[in-house]
């Protein structure tokens, strides 16, 4: 084996000299610079025909070198004089360079401090978002939408993440924020001193996000403790909105945050939404519209003009808004109260409207198309067949929730590649009353496994995301399953409702390729709900009633249950037909547009005076008890 060659030795020697630190770097820089100047000066002197002798050429090289390095007047006089001039020039150059270095170092340190985001926020009436997860993007996006009509909206974000990285990610995912300024700060959410960076004492509301990981609730509870037990906390109660994953952690979070904190049981609400939407195609679009600020949302509004009227009479009072309930003077929420209940002077109405300025009373003539009203149908409840594909931490709760709303004799078949699913099902099977559950072990994104369960024989299909560490991988499996289901549906000609979870809302657009019209993006919907509650804490009771099986729920009922198809009418007639059955109508879904994203034919809060005609297959969106 031959030894290292001259080139390798030279490179090794060069690397060793460079490793000696700053003096070596300065020396090499001086040597290379001097060599380059001398060589170029010599070439210039040789090219000049006026310099013929060697002395003239050396003298010209010296003058060019001195001029290039600006070493003063070192071209005249004795050699000791020239040496002193050069030393003086080098001393000045050294101190000037040192000054520039000190200034540059200080500036870089200041920039580094600013990059860390450690300066305190000086704002009032802003929204504070604590923590970082995928929820941050829908939360910030909705806050921007909510502040669209404000001249100066402010959102302060605190997370254990680089400030510049946070700002760049928000800018990339959320896009332009309009009149809302998003301020990011780096710090620990469980350190009271770091919390002071985003000024919670002067904030309008505080949103605590659940971090990724196996124990998010513990982190949320510690953050709540840091907020409420900070030495600098304000005397007035904070308006805090936080989400807990497990219901068993709700009492601890309540103790940590205080009674004023709005707590969202994220997994329980997601399970309820999945159950409600799997049985009613299009319902997830309704919830999406109600929870975001882009379309119609729920408002609490004081309306003295309605005092003394019954709730049923007031249903026709708003041509461009939909009355759905009351917030009584004692603070209790009543969605779809008895039609004969009289509205008190201190009551607030709960309405669905595009904006608060659309909530204006306009007297209705009371004339409706009696000839267009249909007789009340009688449909005895029938057993349902549902299929659940996949398994995750919410699955057992979904099974229990489904048992509480189906008719006796209903069945649920579960197909999953998780053996623990069978263990959990065996544990809850004895507590089920109306639902019979079976389990089969299989790969949910494999066409052969799906064929083995005869998907076409079910009324509803639920596609769950597995609890994978990689959310994109979990969504990919769900997307593959959806593609198989739509292909099987096209082959069989059998229609069944499909509800799918998506961990990342960015995959929702991809899922629309499968023509599925119902999706439960758990984190996205929970984020929307948290923003709604941060804007108005009183909405907590409204949504609690909507999601509770014991209260009034949203249904998409056949339009033929209320009015005759093919008859020209206005929505006042639909409202009146629903009122006579104790229901509150506030929208409809057109079957002809049911495959058109993003609304899939759903129209909320229509103008009650605009003529319309329903066709077979159309639905009316109502609040009802069953």
Coordinates of C-alpha atoms in Angstrom, one line a residue:
X1 CA 0.0 0.0 0.0
X2 CA 1.5 3.3 -1.1
X3 CA 1.8 6.2 1.2
X4 CA 0.1 9.6 0.9
X5 CA 1.1 11.7 -2.1
X6 CA 2.4 15.2 -2.1
X7 CA -1.1 16.6 -2.7
X8 CA -2.5 14.8 0.3
X9 CA 0.3 15.9 2.5
X10 CA -0.1 19.5 1.4
X11 CA -3.8 19.4 2.1
X12 CA -3.2 17.8 5.5
X13 CA -0.7 20.5 6.4
X14 CA -3.1 23.2 5.2
X15 CA -5.9 21.7 7.3
X16 CA -3.7 21.6 10.4
X17 CA -2.8 25.3 10.0
X18 CA -6.4 26.2 9.6
X19 CA -7.4 24.4 12.7
X20 CA -5.2 26.7 14.8
X21 CA -8.0 29.3 15.0
X22 CA -8.3 33.0 14.2
X23 CA -4.5 33.8 14.0
X24 CA -4.1 31.2 11.3
X25 CA -7.1 32.5 9.4
X26 CA -5.7 36.1 9.5
X27 CA -2.3 34.9 8.4
X28 CA -3.6 33.0 5.5
X29 CA -5.8 35.9 4.4
X30 CA -2.9 38.3 4.6
X31 CA -0.6 35.9 2.7
X32 CA -3.0 35.3 -0.1
X33 CA -4.0 38.9 -0.4
X34 CA -0.3 40.0 -0.4
X35 CA 0.7 37.4 -3.0
X36 CA -2.2 38.3 -5.3
X37 CA -1.4 42.0 -5.1
X38 CA 2.3 41.4 -5.7
X39 CA 1.7 39.2 -8.7
X40 CA -0.8 41.5 -10.3
X41 CA 1.4 44.5 -9.7
X42 CA 4.4 42.7 -11.3
X43 CA 2.3 41.9 -14.4
X44 CA 1.2 45.6 -14.6
X45 CA 4.8 46.8 -14.3
X46 CA 6.0 44.3 -17.0
X47 CA 3.1 45.5 -19.3
X48 CA 4.2 49.1 -18.9
X49 CA 7.0 49.8 -21.5
X50 CA 8.2 52.8 -19.4
X51 CA 9.7 50.5 -16.8
X52 CA 12.8 48.8 -18.4
X53 CA 15.1 48.2 -15.4
X54 CA 14.6 45.7 -12.6
X55 CA 14.8 48.6 -10.0
X56 CA 11.9 50.4 -11.7
X57 CA 9.8 47.3 -11.8
X58 CA 10.5 46.5 -8.0
X59 CA 9.7 50.1 -7.2
X60 CA 6.5 50.0 -9.1
X61 CA 5.4 46.8 -7.4
X62 CA 6.1 48.4 -4.0
X63 CA 4.1 51.5 -4.8
X64 CA 1.2 49.4 -6.1
X65 CA 1.2 47.2 -3.0
X66 CA 1.3 50.2 -0.6
X67 CA -1.5 51.9 -2.6
X68 CA -3.7 48.8 -2.6
X69 CA -3.5 48.3 1.2
X70 CA -3.7 52.1 1.9
X71 CA -0.6 52.0 4.1
X72 CA 0.0 55.7 4.0
X73 CA 2.9 57.6 2.3
X74 CA 5.4 54.7 2.5
X75 CA 6.8 55.2 -0.9
X76 CA 9.2 58.1 -0.1
X77 CA 12.0 58.6 2.4
X78 CA 14.4 56.3 4.2
X79 CA 13.5 52.6 4.9
X80 CA 13.0 53.2 8.7
X81 CA 10.6 56.0 7.9
X82 CA 8.7 53.8 5.5
X83 CA 8.6 51.1 8.2
X84 CA 7.2 53.4 10.8
X85 CA 4.5 54.7 8.4
X86 CA 3.5 51.1 7.6
X87 CA 3.3 50.2 11.3
X88 CA 1.2 53.3 12.0
X89 CA -1.2 52.4 9.1
X90 CA -1.4 48.8 10.2
X91 CA -2.2 50.0 13.8
X92 CA -5.0 52.2 12.5
X93 CA -6.3 49.3 10.3
X94 CA -6.2 47.0 13.3
X95 CA -8.2 49.3 15.6
X96 CA -10.7 50.2 12.8
X97 CA -11.2 46.5 12.1
X98 CA -11.6 45.7 15.8
X99 CA -14.2 48.5 16.1
X100 CA -16.1 47.1 13.1
X101 CA -15.9 43.6 14.6
X102 CA -17.3 44.8 18.0
X103 CA -20.1 46.6 16.3
X104 CA -20.9 43.6 14.1
X105 CA -20.8 41.2 17.0
X106 CA -23.1 43.4 19.0
X107 CA -25.5 43.8 16.1
X108 CA -25.5 40.0 15.5
X109 CA -26.2 39.4 19.2
X110 CA -29.1 41.8 19.1
X111 CA -30.5 40.2 16.0
X112 CA -30.1 36.8 17.7
X113 CA -32.0 38.1 20.7
X114 CA -34.8 39.4 18.5
X115 CA -34.9 36.1 16.6
X116 CA -35.4 34.3 19.9
X117 CA -38.6 36.3 20.5
X118 CA -37.9 37.2 24.1
X119 CA -39.2 40.8 24.1
X120 CA -42.5 41.4 25.9
X121 CA -45.7 42.0 24.0
X122 CA -47.4 45.3 24.7
X123 CA -51.0 44.9 23.6
X124 CA -54.5 45.1 25.0
X125 CA -57.6 43.2 24.0
X126 CA -55.6 40.7 22.0
X127 CA -56.0 36.9 21.8
X128 CA -53.3 34.8 23.3
X129 CA -52.6 31.3 21.8
X130 CA -50.4 29.1 24.0
X131 CA -48.7 26.0 22.6
X132 CA -47.9 24.6 19.2
X133 CA -49.5 21.8 17.2
X134 CA -51.3 21.4 13.9
X135 CA -54.2 23.1 15.5
X136 CA -52.4 26.5 15.4
X137 CA -53.1 27.0 11.7
X138 CA -56.9 26.7 11.8
X139 CA -57.0 28.6 15.0
X140 CA -55.0 31.5 13.6
X141 CA -56.9 31.4 10.3
X142 CA -60.3 31.6 12.1
X143 CA -59.1 34.4 14.4
X144 CA -58.0 36.3 11.2
X145 CA -61.5 35.7 9.8
X146 CA -63.1 36.8 13.1
X147 CA -61.1 40.0 13.1
X148 CA -61.7 40.8 9.4
X149 CA -64.1 43.6 10.3
X150 CA -61.8 45.1 13.0
X151 CA -59.3 47.7 12.2
X152 CA -56.6 46.3 14.5
X153 CA -56.6 42.7 15.4
X154 CA -53.8 41.1 17.4
X155 CA -52.9 37.5 18.1
X156 CA -50.0 36.6 20.3
X157 CA -48.5 33.1 20.1
X158 CA -46.3 31.5 22.8
X159 CA -44.6 28.2 22.2
X160 CA -41.3 26.4 22.8
X161 CA -40.2 27.0 19.2
X162 CA -38.0 29.4 17.3
X163 CA -39.9 32.6 16.6
X164 CA -38.9 33.0 13.0
X165 CA -39.8 29.3 12.3
X166 CA -43.3 29.9 13.8
X167 CA -43.8 33.1 11.8
X168 CA -42.7 31.4 8.5
X169 CA -44.9 28.4 9.1
X170 CA -47.9 30.5 9.8
X171 CA -47.2 32.7 6.8
X172 CA -46.9 29.6 4.6
X173 CA -50.0 27.7 5.8
X174 CA -52.4 30.5 6.8
X175 CA -51.3 33.0 4.1
X176 CA -52.0 36.8 4.4
X177 CA -53.5 37.8 7.7
X178 CA -55.1 41.1 6.6
X179 CA -55.7 43.5 9.4
X180 CA -54.7 41.0 12.0
X181 CA -51.1 41.0 13.2
X182 CA -49.7 37.7 14.5
X183 CA -46.9 38.1 17.1
X184 CA -44.8 35.0 18.0
X185 CA -42.7 34.6 21.1
X186 CA -40.5 31.8 22.2
X187 CA -40.9 30.4 25.7
X188 CA -42.2 27.6 27.8
X189 CA -46.0 27.5 28.2
X190 CA -45.6 26.1 31.8
X191 CA -43.3 28.9 33.0
X192 CA -45.2 31.9 34.4
X193 CA -42.3 34.3 33.5
X194 CA -42.4 33.2 29.9
X195 CA -46.2 33.5 29.8
X196 CA -45.8 37.2 30.7
X197 CA -44.1 37.7 27.3
X198 CA -47.5 37.5 25.6
X199 CA -49.3 39.7 28.2
X200 CA -52.1 37.5 29.3
X201 CA -53.1 40.1 31.9
X202 CA -54.4 42.4 29.2
X203 CA -55.7 39.7 26.8
X204 CA -59.3 39.4 25.8
X205 CA -59.1 35.6 25.7
X206 CA -56.5 32.8 26.0
X207 CA -56.5 29.6 23.9
X208 CA -54.5 26.7 25.3
X209 CA -53.6 24.1 22.6
X210 CA -53.1 20.4 23.2
X211 CA -49.5 19.5 22.2
X212 CA -48.7 16.4 20.2
X213 CA -47.6 13.3 22.2
X214 CA -49.0 10.7 24.5
X215 CA -49.8 12.9 27.5
X216 CA -51.2 16.2 26.1
X217 CA -53.7 16.6 29.0
X218 CA -50.9 16.8 31.6
X219 CA -49.3 19.6 29.6
X220 CA -52.6 21.5 29.3
X221 CA -53.2 21.2 33.0
X222 CA -49.7 22.5 33.9
X223 CA -50.2 25.4 31.5
X224 CA -53.5 26.3 33.2
X225 CA -51.8 26.2 36.5
X226 CA -49.1 28.5 35.3
X227 CA -51.6 31.0 34.0
X228 CA -53.9 31.0 37.1
X229 CA -51.1 30.9 39.7
X230 CA -48.7 33.4 38.2
X231 CA -47.6 36.1 40.6
X232 CA -48.5 38.7 38.0
X233 CA -52.0 37.4 37.2
X234 CA -54.8 40.0 37.1
X235 CA -57.6 40.2 39.6
X236 CA -60.4 39.8 37.1
X237 CA -61.1 36.2 35.8
X238 CA -59.3 35.1 32.7
X239 CA -61.3 34.0 29.7
X240 CA -59.5 30.7 28.9
X241 CA -60.5 28.1 26.4
X242 CA -58.7 24.7 26.6
X243 CA -59.2 21.2 25.2
X244 CA -58.6 18.0 27.1
X245 CA -58.5 14.7 25.3
X246 CA -59.7 12.3 28.0
X247 CA -62.9 13.0 30.0
X248 CA -61.2 11.6 33.2
X249 CA -58.9 14.6 33.1
X250 CA -61.7 17.1 33.0
X251 CA -62.1 17.6 36.8
X252 CA -58.3 18.2 37.2
X253 CA -58.3 20.7 34.3
X254 CA -61.4 22.4 35.9
X255 CA -59.5 22.8 39.2
X256 CA -56.4 24.1 37.4
X257 CA -58.2 26.6 35.2
X258 CA -61.1 27.7 37.5
X259 CA -64.8 27.8 36.9
X260 CA -64.5 30.5 34.3
X261 CA -62.4 28.3 32.0
X262 CA -64.2 26.8 28.9
X263 CA -63.1 23.2 28.7
X264 CA -63.6 21.2 25.5
X265 CA -63.7 17.4 25.7
X266 CA -62.1 16.9 22.3
X267 CA -62.4 13.2 21.9
X268 CA -65.9 13.0 23.3
X269 CA -67.1 15.8 21.0
X270 CA -65.4 14.1 18.0
X271 CA -67.0 10.8 18.8
X272 CA -70.5 12.5 19.0
X273 CA -70.0 14.3 15.7
X274 CA -68.9 11.1 14.0
X275 CA -72.0 9.2 15.3
X276 CA -74.4 12.0 14.3
X277 CA -72.9 12.6 10.8
X278 CA -72.5 8.9 9.9
X279 CA -76.3 8.6 10.0
X280 CA -77.0 11.8 8.1
X281 CA -75.2 12.6 4.9
X282 CA -74.3 16.3 4.7
X283 CA -74.4 17.0 8.5
X284 CA -70.6 17.6 8.8
X285 CA -71.0 20.4 6.2
X286 CA -73.6 22.0 8.5
X287 CA -71.3 21.8 11.5
X288 CA -68.4 23.1 9.5
X289 CA -70.4 26.1 8.4
X290 CA -71.7 26.8 11.9
X291 CA -68.3 26.6 13.5
X292 CA -66.2 28.7 11.1
X293 CA -66.4 32.4 10.6
X294 CA -66.5 32.3 6.8
X295 CA -70.2 31.7 6.4
X296 CA -73.1 31.7 8.8
X297 CA -72.5 31.4 12.5
X298 CA -74.4 31.4 15.8
X299 CA -75.0 34.7 17.6
X300 CA -76.6 35.7 20.9
X301 CA -78.5 38.9 20.5
X302 CA -80.6 41.1 22.7
X303 CA -83.9 41.8 20.9
X304 CA -86.4 43.9 23.1
X305 CA -88.8 44.0 20.2
X306 CA -89.6 40.3 20.6
X307 CA -90.4 40.6 24.3
X308 CA -93.9 39.3 25.0
X309 CA -94.1 37.1 21.9
X310 CA -94.0 33.4 21.9
X311 CA -91.0 31.6 20.5
X312 CA -93.1 30.1 17.7
X313 CA -94.3 33.5 16.6
X314 CA -90.7 34.9 16.7
X315 CA -89.5 32.2 14.2
X316 CA -90.8 34.4 11.4
X317 CA -89.4 37.7 12.7
X318 CA -86.1 37.6 10.9
X319 CA -86.1 37.3 7.1
X320 CA -82.3 37.0 6.9
X321 CA -81.5 35.2 10.1
X322 CA -82.8 32.0 11.7
X323 CA -84.0 31.9 15.3
X324 CA -83.0 28.6 16.9
X325 CA -83.2 29.2 20.7
X326 CA -83.1 31.5 23.7
X327 CA -80.6 32.4 26.4
X328 CA -82.9 33.2 29.3
X329 CA -82.2 36.0 31.8
X330 CA -80.8 33.5 34.3
X331 CA -78.2 32.4 31.8
X332 CA -79.6 29.0 30.9
X333 CA -79.6 27.9 27.3
X334 CA -82.7 26.5 25.5
X335 CA -82.4 25.4 22.0
X336 CA -85.8 24.8 20.4
X337 CA -87.7 25.7 23.5
X338 CA -91.5 25.0 23.6
X339 CA -93.2 26.9 20.8
X340 CA -95.5 28.6 23.3
X341 CA -92.8 29.9 25.6
X342 CA -93.0 33.7 26.0
X343 CA -89.8 35.6 25.4
X344 CA -88.9 37.7 28.4
X345 CA -87.5 41.2 28.5
X346 CA -84.1 40.0 29.8
X347 CA -83.8 37.1 27.4
X348 CA -81.4 36.9 24.4
X349 CA -82.3 35.2 21.2
X350 CA -79.9 32.6 19.7
X351 CA -79.8 33.1 15.9
X352 CA -77.9 31.8 12.9
X353 CA -76.8 34.7 10.7
X354 CA -74.1 35.7 8.2
X355 CA -73.2 38.7 10.3
X356 CA -74.6 40.5 13.4
X357 CA -75.8 43.4 11.2
X358 CA -78.1 40.9 9.4
X359 CA -80.1 40.3 12.7
X360 CA -82.9 42.8 12.1
X361 CA -86.6 42.3 12.9
X362 CA -89.0 42.6 9.9
X363 CA -92.7 42.0 10.4
X364 CA -94.0 39.0 8.5
X365 CA -97.5 39.0 7.1
X366 CA -98.1 35.5 8.4
X367 CA -99.3 34.3 5.0
X368 CA -97.9 30.9 4.2
X369 CA -98.7 28.5 1.4
X370 CA -101.1 26.1 3.2
X371 CA -101.7 24.1 0.1
X372 CA -97.9 23.3 -0.1
X373 CA -97.8 21.7 3.4
X374 CA -97.5 17.9 3.5
X375 CA -99.2 15.7 6.0
X376 CA -97.1 14.5 8.9
X377 CA -95.5 11.1 8.0
X378 CA -95.3 8.2 10.3
X379 CA -92.1 6.2 10.0
X380 CA -91.4 3.7 12.8
X381 CA -87.7 3.4 13.7
X382 CA -85.9 0.6 11.8
X383 CA -82.7 -1.2 12.7
X384 CA -79.6 0.1 11.0
X385 CA -76.4 -1.6 9.8
X386 CA -73.1 0.2 10.3
X387 CA -69.5 -0.7 9.4
X388 CA -66.5 0.7 11.2
X389 CA -63.2 0.5 9.4
X390 CA -60.1 1.1 11.6
X391 CA -59.6 1.7 15.3
X392 CA -58.3 4.4 17.5
X393 CA -58.6 5.9 21.0
X394 CA -62.1 7.3 20.2
X395 CA -63.5 4.1 18.8
X396 CA -65.0 2.6 22.0
X397 CA -66.7 5.9 22.8
X398 CA -68.1 6.0 19.2
X399 CA -69.6 2.5 19.7
X400 CA -71.3 3.6 23.0
X401 CA -72.6 6.8 21.4
X402 CA -74.0 4.9 18.4
X403 CA -75.7 2.5 20.7
X404 CA -77.6 5.4 22.3
X405 CA -79.2 6.7 19.1
X406 CA -80.1 3.6 16.9
X407 CA -83.2 1.5 17.0
X408 CA -83.2 -1.9 18.8
X409 CA -81.8 -4.7 16.6
X410 CA -79.2 -2.5 14.9
X411 CA -75.7 -4.0 14.2
X412 CA -72.2 -2.7 13.9
X413 CA -69.4 -4.6 12.2
X414 CA -65.8 -3.6 13.0
X415 CA -62.9 -4.3 10.7
X416 CA -59.4 -3.3 12.0
X417 CA -55.8 -4.6 12.0
X418 CA -55.4 -3.8 15.7
X419 CA -56.0 -6.9 17.9
X420 CA -56.6 -4.6 20.9
X421 CA -59.8 -3.5 19.3
X422 CA -61.4 -6.9 20.0
X423 CA -60.3 -6.6 23.7
X424 CA -61.9 -3.2 24.0
X425 CA -65.1 -4.3 22.3
X426 CA -65.4 -7.3 24.7
X427 CA -65.1 -4.9 27.6
X428 CA -68.0 -2.6 26.5
X429 CA -70.2 -5.3 24.9
X430 CA -72.2 -6.0 28.0
X431 CA -73.1 -2.3 28.4
X432 CA -74.7 -2.0 25.0
X433 CA -78.5 -2.2 24.7
X434 CA -79.7 -1.7 21.1
X435 CA -76.5 -2.5 19.2
X436 CA -74.9 -5.9 18.4
X437 CA -71.2 -5.6 17.6
X438 CA -69.0 -8.1 15.7
X439 CA -65.3 -7.9 15.0
X440 CA -63.0 -9.1 12.2
X441 CA -59.2 -8.7 12.0
X442 CA -58.1 -7.3 8.7
X443 CA -56.3 -4.6 6.8
X444 CA -58.7 -1.7 6.2
X445 CA -56.9 -0.3 3.1
X446 CA -56.8 -3.7 1.4
X447 CA -59.5 -4.4 -1.2
X448 CA -59.7 -8.1 -0.4
X449 CA -60.4 -7.4 3.3
X450 CA -63.1 -4.9 2.3
X451 CA -64.7 -7.4 -0.1
X452 CA -64.9 -10.0 2.7
X453 CA -67.3 -7.8 4.8
X454 CA -69.8 -7.1 2.0
X455 CA -69.7 -3.3 2.3
X456 CA -72.7 -2.9 0.0
X457 CA -74.9 -4.4 2.7
X458 CA -74.4 -1.6 5.2
X459 CA -76.3 1.7 5.6
X460 CA -73.4 3.7 7.0
X461 CA -69.6 3.3 6.9
X462 CA -67.2 5.0 9.3
X463 CA -63.5 5.3 8.3
X464 CA -61.3 6.0 11.3
X465 CA -57.7 7.2 11.3
X466 CA -55.4 4.9 13.2
X467 CA -53.4 6.4 16.1
X468 CA -50.2 6.6 14.1
X469 CA -47.3 8.8 15.1
X470 CA -47.2 10.1 11.6
X471 CA -50.5 11.9 10.8
X472 CA -49.8 11.9 7.1
X473 CA -49.4 8.1 7.0
X474 CA -52.6 7.7 8.9
X475 CA -54.5 10.0 6.5
X476 CA -52.9 8.1 3.6
X477 CA -54.4 4.9 4.8
X478 CA -57.8 6.5 5.2
X479 CA -57.6 8.0 1.7
X480 CA -56.8 4.6 0.2
X481 CA -59.8 3.1 2.0
X482 CA -62.1 5.9 0.7
X483 CA -60.9 5.2 -2.8
X484 CA -61.7 1.5 -2.5
X485 CA -65.1 2.3 -1.0
X486 CA -66.1 4.6 -3.8
X487 CA -64.9 2.1 -6.4
X488 CA -67.0 -0.6 -4.7
X489 CA -69.9 1.7 -4.5
X490 CA -69.7 2.4 -8.3
X491 CA -69.5 -1.3 -9.0
X492 CA -72.4 -2.3 -6.8
X493 CA -74.7 0.6 -7.5
X494 CA -75.6 0.7 -3.8
X495 CA -75.4 4.0 -2.0
X496 CA -74.4 4.2 1.6
X497 CA -73.2 7.2 3.7
X498 CA -69.5 7.4 4.4
X499 CA -67.9 9.4 7.2
X500 CA -64.1 9.6 7.5
X501 CA -61.7 11.1 9.9
X502 CA -58.8 13.2 8.7
X503 CA -56.0 14.1 11.0
X504 CA -54.7 16.9 8.8
X505 CA -57.2 19.3 7.2
X506 CA -54.9 19.8 4.2
X507 CA -55.8 16.3 3.1
X508 CA -59.5 17.3 2.9
X509 CA -59.0 18.6 -0.6
X510 CA -57.4 15.3 -1.6
X511 CA -60.3 13.4 -0.1
X512 CA -62.8 15.3 -2.2
X513 CA -61.5 13.4 -5.2
X514 CA -63.2 10.4 -3.8
X515 CA -66.6 12.3 -3.8
X516 CA -67.1 11.7 -0.2
X517 CA -69.2 14.5 1.2
X518 CA -68.8 13.9 4.9
X519 CA -65.6 14.2 6.8
X520 CA -64.8 14.7 10.5
X521 CA -61.4 16.4 10.7
X522 CA -61.2 16.1 14.5
X523 CA -58.5 18.6 15.2
X524 CA -59.9 21.1 12.7
X525 CA -63.4 21.1 14.1
X526 CA -62.2 21.2 17.7
X527 CA -60.0 24.2 16.7
X528 CA -63.0 26.0 15.2
X529 CA -65.0 25.3 18.3
X530 CA -62.3 26.7 20.5
X531 CA -62.1 29.9 18.5
X532 CA -65.9 30.3 18.7
X533 CA -65.8 30.0 22.5
X534 CA -62.9 32.4 22.7
X535 CA -65.0 35.0 20.9
X536 CA -68.1 34.3 23.1
X537 CA -68.0 32.1 26.2
X538 CA -71.8 31.9 26.3
X539 CA -71.7 29.7 23.1
X540 CA -70.4 26.9 25.3
X541 CA -73.9 26.0 26.4
X542 CA -75.3 26.2 22.9
X543 CA -72.8 23.7 21.4
X544 CA -73.0 21.5 24.5
X545 CA -76.8 21.2 23.8
X546 CA -76.2 20.6 20.1
X547 CA -73.7 17.8 20.7
X548 CA -75.7 16.1 23.5
X549 CA -78.0 13.3 22.5
X550 CA -80.4 14.3 25.3
X551 CA -80.9 17.7 23.8
X552 CA -82.1 19.1 20.5
X553 CA -80.0 17.8 17.6
X554 CA -79.6 18.8 14.0
X555 CA -81.3 16.6 11.5
X556 CA -81.6 16.5 7.7
X557 CA -85.1 15.3 7.2
X558 CA -86.8 14.7 3.9
X559 CA -88.3 17.9 2.5
X560 CA -91.4 15.9 1.7
X561 CA -92.1 15.5 5.4
X562 CA -92.9 19.2 5.5
X563 CA -93.9 20.5 2.1
X564 CA -95.0 19.0 -1.2
X565 CA -92.3 18.5 -3.8
X566 CA -92.7 20.5 -7.1
X567 CA -94.7 23.3 -5.4
X568 CA -93.4 26.9 -5.6
X569 CA -93.1 28.4 -2.1
X570 CA -90.9 30.4 0.2
X571 CA -88.9 29.3 3.3
X572 CA -91.5 31.0 5.6
X573 CA -93.8 28.1 4.6
X574 CA -91.1 25.5 5.5
X575 CA -90.5 27.2 8.9
X576 CA -94.2 27.2 9.6
X577 CA -94.6 23.5 8.6
X578 CA -91.7 22.6 10.9
X579 CA -93.1 24.8 13.7
X580 CA -96.4 22.9 13.7
X581 CA -94.4 19.7 14.5
X582 CA -92.3 21.3 17.2
X583 CA -89.2 21.6 14.9
X584 CA -87.1 24.6 14.0
X585 CA -86.1 24.7 10.3
X586 CA -83.0 26.8 9.4
X587 CA -81.7 25.4 6.1
X588 CA -82.0 22.8 3.4
X589 CA -79.9 20.5 1.2
X590 CA -80.5 20.1 -2.6
X591 CA -80.0 16.5 -3.8
X592 CA -79.1 17.8 -7.3
X593 CA -76.0 19.5 -5.8
X594 CA -75.1 16.9 -3.2
X595 CA -71.9 16.0 -5.1
X596 CA -70.6 19.5 -5.5
X597 CA -67.9 20.5 -3.0
X598 CA -67.4 22.4 -0.8
X599 CA -71.1 22.9 0.3
X600 CA -72.4 19.6 -1.2
X601 CA -75.8 21.2 -1.7
X602 CA -76.2 22.5 1.9
X603 CA -77.8 26.0 2.3
X604 CA -77.9 27.4 5.8
X605 CA -80.1 30.4 6.8
X606 CA -81.8 31.0 3.4
X607 CA -83.6 34.2 2.7
X608 CA -87.1 33.3 3.9
X609 CA -88.8 35.5 1.2
X610 CA -87.0 34.0 -1.8
X611 CA -89.1 31.5 -3.8
X612 CA -87.9 27.9 -4.1
X613 CA -89.2 24.5 -5.1
X614 CA -88.1 21.2 -3.6
X615 CA -87.6 18.0 -5.5
X616 CA -87.7 14.4 -4.3
X617 CA -84.5 13.6 -2.4
X618 CA -84.1 17.2 -1.1
X619 CA -83.7 17.7 2.7
X620 CA -84.7 20.3 5.2
X621 CA -82.3 21.0 8.0
X622 CA -84.1 21.2 11.4
X623 CA -83.5 21.2 15.1
X624 CA -85.6 18.4 16.6
X625 CA -85.6 15.9 19.4
X626 CA -85.6 12.9 17.1

